[in-house]
mmCIF file of C-alpha atoms in Angstrom:
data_model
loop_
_atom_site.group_PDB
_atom_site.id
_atom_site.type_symbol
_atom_site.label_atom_id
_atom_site.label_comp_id
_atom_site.label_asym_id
_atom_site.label_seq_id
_atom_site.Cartn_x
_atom_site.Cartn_y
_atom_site.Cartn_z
ATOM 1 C CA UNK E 1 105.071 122.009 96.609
ATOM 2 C CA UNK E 2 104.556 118.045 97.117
ATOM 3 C CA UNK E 3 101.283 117.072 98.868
ATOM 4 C CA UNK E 4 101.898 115.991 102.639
ATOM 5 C CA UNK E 5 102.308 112.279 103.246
ATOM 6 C CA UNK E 6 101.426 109.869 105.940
ATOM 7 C CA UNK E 7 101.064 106.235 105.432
ATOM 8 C CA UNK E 8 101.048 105.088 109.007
ATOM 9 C CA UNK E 9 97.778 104.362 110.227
ATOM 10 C CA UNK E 10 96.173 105.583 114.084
ATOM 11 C CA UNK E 11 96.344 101.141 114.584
ATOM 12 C CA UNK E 12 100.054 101.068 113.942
ATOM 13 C CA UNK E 13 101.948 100.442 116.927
ATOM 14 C CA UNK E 14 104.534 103.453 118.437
ATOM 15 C CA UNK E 15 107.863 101.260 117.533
ATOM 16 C CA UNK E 16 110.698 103.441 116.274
ATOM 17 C CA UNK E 17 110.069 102.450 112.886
ATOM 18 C CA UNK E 18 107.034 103.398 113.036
ATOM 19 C CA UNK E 19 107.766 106.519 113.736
ATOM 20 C CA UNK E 20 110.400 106.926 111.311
ATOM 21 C CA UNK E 21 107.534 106.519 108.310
ATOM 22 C CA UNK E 22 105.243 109.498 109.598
ATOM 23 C CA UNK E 23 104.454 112.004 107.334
ATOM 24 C CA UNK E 24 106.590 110.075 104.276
ATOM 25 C CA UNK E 25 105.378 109.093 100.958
ATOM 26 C CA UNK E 26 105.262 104.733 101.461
ATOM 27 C CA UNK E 27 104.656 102.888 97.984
ATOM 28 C CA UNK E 28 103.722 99.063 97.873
ATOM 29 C CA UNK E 29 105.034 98.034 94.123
ATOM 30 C CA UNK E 30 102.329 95.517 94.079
ATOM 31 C CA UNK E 31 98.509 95.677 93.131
ATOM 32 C CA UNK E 32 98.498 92.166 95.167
ATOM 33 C CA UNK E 33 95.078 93.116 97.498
ATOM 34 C CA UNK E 34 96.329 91.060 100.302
ATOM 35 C CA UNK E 35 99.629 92.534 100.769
ATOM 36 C CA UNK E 36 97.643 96.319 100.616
ATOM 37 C CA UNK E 37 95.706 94.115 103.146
ATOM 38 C CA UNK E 38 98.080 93.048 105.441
ATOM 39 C CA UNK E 39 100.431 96.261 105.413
ATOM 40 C CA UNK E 40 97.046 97.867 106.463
ATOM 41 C CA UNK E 41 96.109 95.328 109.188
ATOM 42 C CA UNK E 42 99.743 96.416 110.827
ATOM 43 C CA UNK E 43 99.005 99.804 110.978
ATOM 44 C CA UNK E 44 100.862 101.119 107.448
ATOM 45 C CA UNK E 45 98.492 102.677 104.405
ATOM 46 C CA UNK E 46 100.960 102.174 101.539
ATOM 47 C CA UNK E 47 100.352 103.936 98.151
ATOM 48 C CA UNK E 48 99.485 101.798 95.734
ATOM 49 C CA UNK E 49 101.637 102.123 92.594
ATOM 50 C CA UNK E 50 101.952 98.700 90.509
ATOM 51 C CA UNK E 51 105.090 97.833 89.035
ATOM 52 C CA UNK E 52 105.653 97.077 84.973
ATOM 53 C CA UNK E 53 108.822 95.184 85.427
ATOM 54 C CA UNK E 54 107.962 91.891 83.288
ATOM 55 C CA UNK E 55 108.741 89.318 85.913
ATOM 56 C CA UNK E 56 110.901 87.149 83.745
ATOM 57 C CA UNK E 57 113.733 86.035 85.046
ATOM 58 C CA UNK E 58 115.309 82.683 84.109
ATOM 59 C CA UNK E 59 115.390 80.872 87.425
ATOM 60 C CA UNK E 60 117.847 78.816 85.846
ATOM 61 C CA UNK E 61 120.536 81.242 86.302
ATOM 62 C CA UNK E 62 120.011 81.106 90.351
ATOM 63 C CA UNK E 63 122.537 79.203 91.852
ATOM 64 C CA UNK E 64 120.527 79.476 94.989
ATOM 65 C CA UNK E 65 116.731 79.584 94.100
ATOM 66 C CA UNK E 66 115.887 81.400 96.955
ATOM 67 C CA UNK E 67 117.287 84.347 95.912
ATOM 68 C CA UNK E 68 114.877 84.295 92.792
ATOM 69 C CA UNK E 69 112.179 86.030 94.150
ATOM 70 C CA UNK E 70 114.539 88.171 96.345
ATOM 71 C CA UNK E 71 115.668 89.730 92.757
ATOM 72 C CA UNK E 72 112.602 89.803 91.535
ATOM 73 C CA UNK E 73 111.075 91.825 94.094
ATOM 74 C CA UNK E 74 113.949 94.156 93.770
ATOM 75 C CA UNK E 75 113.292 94.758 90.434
ATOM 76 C CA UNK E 76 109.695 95.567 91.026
ATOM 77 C CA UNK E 77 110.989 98.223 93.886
ATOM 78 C CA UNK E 78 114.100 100.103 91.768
ATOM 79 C CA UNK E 79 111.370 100.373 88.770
ATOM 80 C CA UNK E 80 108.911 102.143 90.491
ATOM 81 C CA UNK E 81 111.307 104.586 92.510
ATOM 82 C CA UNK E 82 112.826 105.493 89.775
ATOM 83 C CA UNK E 83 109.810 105.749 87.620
ATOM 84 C CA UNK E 84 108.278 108.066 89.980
ATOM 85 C CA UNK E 85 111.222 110.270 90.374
ATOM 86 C CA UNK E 86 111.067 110.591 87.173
ATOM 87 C CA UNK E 87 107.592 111.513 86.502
ATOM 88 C CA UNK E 88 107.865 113.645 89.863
ATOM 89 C CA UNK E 89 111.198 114.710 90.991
ATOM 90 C CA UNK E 90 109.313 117.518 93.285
ATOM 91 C CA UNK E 91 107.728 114.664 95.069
ATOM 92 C CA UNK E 92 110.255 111.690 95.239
ATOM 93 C CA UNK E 93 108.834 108.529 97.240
ATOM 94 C CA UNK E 94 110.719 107.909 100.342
ATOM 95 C CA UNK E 95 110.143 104.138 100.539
ATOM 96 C CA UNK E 96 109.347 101.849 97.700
ATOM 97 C CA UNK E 97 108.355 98.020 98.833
ATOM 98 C CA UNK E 98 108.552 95.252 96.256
ATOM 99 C CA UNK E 99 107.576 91.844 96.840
ATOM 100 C CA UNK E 100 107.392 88.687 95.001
ATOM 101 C CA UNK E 101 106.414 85.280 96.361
ATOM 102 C CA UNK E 102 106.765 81.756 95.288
ATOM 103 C CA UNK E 103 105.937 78.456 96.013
ATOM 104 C CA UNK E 104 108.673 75.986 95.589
ATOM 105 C CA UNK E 105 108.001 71.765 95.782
ATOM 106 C CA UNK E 106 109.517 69.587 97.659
ATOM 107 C CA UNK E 107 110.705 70.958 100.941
ATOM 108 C CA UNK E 108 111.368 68.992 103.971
ATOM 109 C CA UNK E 109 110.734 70.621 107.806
ATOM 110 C CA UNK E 110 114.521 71.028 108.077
ATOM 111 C CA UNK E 111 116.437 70.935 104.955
ATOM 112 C CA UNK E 112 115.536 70.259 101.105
ATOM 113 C CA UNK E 113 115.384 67.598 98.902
ATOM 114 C CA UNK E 114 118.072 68.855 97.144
ATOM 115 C CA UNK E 115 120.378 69.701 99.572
ATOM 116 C CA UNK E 116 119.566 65.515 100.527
ATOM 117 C CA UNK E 117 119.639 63.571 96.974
ATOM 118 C CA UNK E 118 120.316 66.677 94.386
ATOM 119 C CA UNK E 119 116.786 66.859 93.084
ATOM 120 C CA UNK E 120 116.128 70.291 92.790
ATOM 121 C CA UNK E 121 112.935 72.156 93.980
ATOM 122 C CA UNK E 122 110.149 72.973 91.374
ATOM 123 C CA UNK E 123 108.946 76.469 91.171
ATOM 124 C CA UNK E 124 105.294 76.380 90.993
ATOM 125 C CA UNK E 125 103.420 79.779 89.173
ATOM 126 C CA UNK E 126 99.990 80.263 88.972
ATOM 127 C CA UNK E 127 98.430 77.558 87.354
ATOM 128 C CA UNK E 128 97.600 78.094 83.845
ATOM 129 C CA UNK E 129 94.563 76.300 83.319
ATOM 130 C CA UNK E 130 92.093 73.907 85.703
ATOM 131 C CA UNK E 131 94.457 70.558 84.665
ATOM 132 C CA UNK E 132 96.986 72.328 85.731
ATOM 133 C CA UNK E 133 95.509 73.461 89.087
ATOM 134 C CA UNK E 134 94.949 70.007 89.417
ATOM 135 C CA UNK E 135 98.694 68.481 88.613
ATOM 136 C CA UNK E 136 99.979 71.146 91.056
ATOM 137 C CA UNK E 137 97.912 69.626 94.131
ATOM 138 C CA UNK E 138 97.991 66.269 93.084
ATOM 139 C CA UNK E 139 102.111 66.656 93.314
ATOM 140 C CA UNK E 140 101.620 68.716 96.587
ATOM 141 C CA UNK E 141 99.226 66.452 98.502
ATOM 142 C CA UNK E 142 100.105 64.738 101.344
ATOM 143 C CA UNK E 143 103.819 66.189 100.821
ATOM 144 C CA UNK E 144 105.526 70.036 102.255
ATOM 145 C CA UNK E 145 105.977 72.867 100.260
ATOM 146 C CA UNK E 146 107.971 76.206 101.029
ATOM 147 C CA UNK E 147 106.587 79.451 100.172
ATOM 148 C CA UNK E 148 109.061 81.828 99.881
ATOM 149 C CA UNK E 149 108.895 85.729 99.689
ATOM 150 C CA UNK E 150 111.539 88.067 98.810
ATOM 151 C CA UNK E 151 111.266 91.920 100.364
ATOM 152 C CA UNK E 152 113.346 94.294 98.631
ATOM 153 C CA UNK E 153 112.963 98.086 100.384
ATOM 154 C CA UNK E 154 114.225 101.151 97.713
ATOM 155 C CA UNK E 155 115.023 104.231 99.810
ATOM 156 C CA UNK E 156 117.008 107.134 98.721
ATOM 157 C CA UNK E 157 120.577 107.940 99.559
ATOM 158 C CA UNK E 158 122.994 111.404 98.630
ATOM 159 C CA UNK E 159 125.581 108.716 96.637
ATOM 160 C CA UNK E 160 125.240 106.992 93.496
ATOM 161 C CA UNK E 161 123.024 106.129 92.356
ATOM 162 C CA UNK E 162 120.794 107.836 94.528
ATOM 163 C CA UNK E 163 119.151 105.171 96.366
ATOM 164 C CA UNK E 164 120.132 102.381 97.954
ATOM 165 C CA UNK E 165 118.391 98.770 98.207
ATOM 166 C CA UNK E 166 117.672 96.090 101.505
ATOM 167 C CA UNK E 167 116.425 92.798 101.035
ATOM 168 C CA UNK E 168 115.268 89.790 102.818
ATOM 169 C CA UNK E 169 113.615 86.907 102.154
ATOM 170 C CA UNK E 170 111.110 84.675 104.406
ATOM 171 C CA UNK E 171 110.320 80.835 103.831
ATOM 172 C CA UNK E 172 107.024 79.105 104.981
ATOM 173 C CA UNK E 173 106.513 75.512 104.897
ATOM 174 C CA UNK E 174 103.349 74.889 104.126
ATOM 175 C CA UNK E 175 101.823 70.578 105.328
ATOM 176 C CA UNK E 176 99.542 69.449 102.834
ATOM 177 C CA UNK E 177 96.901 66.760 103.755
ATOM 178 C CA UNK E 178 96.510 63.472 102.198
ATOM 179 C CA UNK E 179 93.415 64.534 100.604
ATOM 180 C CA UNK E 180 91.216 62.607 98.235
ATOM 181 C CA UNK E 181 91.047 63.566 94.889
ATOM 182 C CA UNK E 182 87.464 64.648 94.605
ATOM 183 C CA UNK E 183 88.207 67.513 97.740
ATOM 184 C CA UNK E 184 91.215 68.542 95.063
ATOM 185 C CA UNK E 185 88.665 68.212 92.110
ATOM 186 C CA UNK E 186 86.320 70.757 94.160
ATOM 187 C CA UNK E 187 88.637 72.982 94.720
ATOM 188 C CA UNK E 188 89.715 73.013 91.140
ATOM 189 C CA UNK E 189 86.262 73.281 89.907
ATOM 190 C CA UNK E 190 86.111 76.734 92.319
ATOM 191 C CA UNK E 191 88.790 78.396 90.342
ATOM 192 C CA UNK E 192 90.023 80.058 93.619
ATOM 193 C CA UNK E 193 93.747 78.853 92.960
ATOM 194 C CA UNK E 194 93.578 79.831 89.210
ATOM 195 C CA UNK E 195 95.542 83.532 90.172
ATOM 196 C CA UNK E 196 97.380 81.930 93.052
ATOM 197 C CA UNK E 197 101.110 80.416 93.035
ATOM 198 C CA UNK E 198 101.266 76.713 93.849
ATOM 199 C CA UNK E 199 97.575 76.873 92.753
ATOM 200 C CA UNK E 200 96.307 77.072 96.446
ATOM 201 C CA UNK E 201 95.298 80.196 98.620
ATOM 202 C CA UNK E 202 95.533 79.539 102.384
ATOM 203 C CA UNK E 203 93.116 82.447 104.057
ATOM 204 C CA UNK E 204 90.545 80.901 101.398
ATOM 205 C CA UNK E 205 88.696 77.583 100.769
ATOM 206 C CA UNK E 206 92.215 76.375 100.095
ATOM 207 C CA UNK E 207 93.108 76.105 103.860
ATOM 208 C CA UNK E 208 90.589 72.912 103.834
ATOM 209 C CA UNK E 209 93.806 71.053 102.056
ATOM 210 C CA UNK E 210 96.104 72.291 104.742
ATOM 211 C CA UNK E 211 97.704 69.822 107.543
ATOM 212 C CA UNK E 212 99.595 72.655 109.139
ATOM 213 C CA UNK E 213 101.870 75.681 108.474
ATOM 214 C CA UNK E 214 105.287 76.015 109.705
ATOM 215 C CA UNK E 215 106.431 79.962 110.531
ATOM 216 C CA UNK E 216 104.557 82.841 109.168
ATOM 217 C CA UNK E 217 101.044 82.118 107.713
ATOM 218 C CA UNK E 218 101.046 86.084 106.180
ATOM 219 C CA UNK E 219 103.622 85.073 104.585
ATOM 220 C CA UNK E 220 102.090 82.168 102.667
ATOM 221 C CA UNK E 221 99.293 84.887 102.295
ATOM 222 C CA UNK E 222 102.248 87.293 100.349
ATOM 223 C CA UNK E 223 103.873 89.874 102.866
ATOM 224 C CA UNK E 224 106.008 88.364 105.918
ATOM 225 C CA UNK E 225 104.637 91.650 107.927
ATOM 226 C CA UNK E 226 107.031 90.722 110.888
ATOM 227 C CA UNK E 227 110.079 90.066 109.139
ATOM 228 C CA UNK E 228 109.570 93.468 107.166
ATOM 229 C CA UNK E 229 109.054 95.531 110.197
ATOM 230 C CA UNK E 230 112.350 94.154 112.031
ATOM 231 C CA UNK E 231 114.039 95.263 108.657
ATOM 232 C CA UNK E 232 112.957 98.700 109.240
ATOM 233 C CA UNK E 233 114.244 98.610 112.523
ATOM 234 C CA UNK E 234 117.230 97.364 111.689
ATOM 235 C CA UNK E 235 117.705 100.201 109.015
ATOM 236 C CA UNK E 236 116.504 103.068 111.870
ATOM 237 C CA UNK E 237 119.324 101.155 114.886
ATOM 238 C CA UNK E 238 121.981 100.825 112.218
ATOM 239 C CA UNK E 239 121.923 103.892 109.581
ATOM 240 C CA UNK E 240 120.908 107.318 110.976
ATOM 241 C CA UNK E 241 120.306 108.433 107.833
ATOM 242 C CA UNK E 242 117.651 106.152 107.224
ATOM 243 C CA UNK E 243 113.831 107.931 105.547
ATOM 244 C CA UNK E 244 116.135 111.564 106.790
ATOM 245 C CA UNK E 245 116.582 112.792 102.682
#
């Protein structure tokens, strides 16, 4: 008999969606602590169950580079759910959540440099050394960035293949400062943006670069928290079949 499940949380709010995830088994693909963080400041205890997909994707092959991190967060999702159902097909998740976020150069408060001139957007990673902490806010200061995460939701379904898959994706822009190089130097030398994309964490010593943040700051954080809850209540108006397998 599988163990009884409940990731909702006495905080959460009573929406419908809510509602819908009482007593189910909820995995975040992720061992990122600050979505786990967030997820639990809105009321949903997600089991933590990291995916091994390898995160490789040639971005090149996007003719849209938003949806880069939208597939990449899928992949994290289907390879857990089905990696579980494997390993346990008496106790199948009902929800998997993948995320993936990504920090993109160059974006303007209503459109992109490339949709102006052609130049195409830079995908920042996490930095892979100090001088290249330091490159990444040197390019970024004083200029916009857009930090973009992809949401990809794995639930299962009675037709093939047995699971079906919703995704959205949320973009940030994010102001930089015109910030003198010995602030950027000091925040180098604290090593806080070596695991962080774009080289910069916002809820840390990083917001001290930070002019101002357009749309959601949890997402710049790694989980748009608002825009995934309106998903699941999408899913509960539209499909009434939705978390009932």
């Amino acid at each position: 008999m599988a163990p009884q499940r409940n990731a909702v949380l006495p905080t959460a709010l009573k929406t419908p969606a809510v509602q819908k995830l009482t007593n189910k088994r909820v995995i975040l693909a992720s061992a990122s602590p600050r979505r786990k963080e967030i997820l639990q400041t809105l009321g949903l205890a997600a089991e933590i169950v990291p995916s091994t997909f390898a995160e490789d994707l040639p971005i090149s092959s996007f003719e849209d580079i938003h949806e880069y991190p939208v597939s990449t967060a899928t992949q994290k999702a289907v390879e857990v759910y089905q990696r579980l159902l494997t390993d346990a097909p008496d106790d199948p998740p009902d929800l998997v959540i993948g995320a993936d976020t990504v920090v993109f150069t160059h974006a303007l408060p209503s459109t992109s440099i490339e949709m102006e001139t052609g130049v195409r957007q830079e995908l920042l990673e996490k930095p892979s050394s100090k001088e290249d902490n330091m490159r990444m806010l040197m390019d970024l200061n004083g200029s916009v960035c857009e930090v973009v995460t992809g949401v990809s939701l794995v639930y299962p379904i009675l037709s093939a293949p047995g699971y079906e898959i919703k995704s959205i994706d949320e973009r940030t822009l994010v102001f930089f400062g015109d910030n003198p190089d010995h602030l950027l130097k000091a925040y180098v030398d604290s090593e806080e943006g070596l695991d962080r994309a774009g080289g910069f964490a916002v809820q840390g010593r990083g917001n001290l670069l930070i002019r101002k943040i357009d749309g959601d700051f949890y997402n710049v954080m790694g989980f748009p928290g608002a825009s995934f809850f309106k998903l699941l209540e999408i899913l509960v108006e539209e499909d009434e079949d939705f978390l009932a397998i």
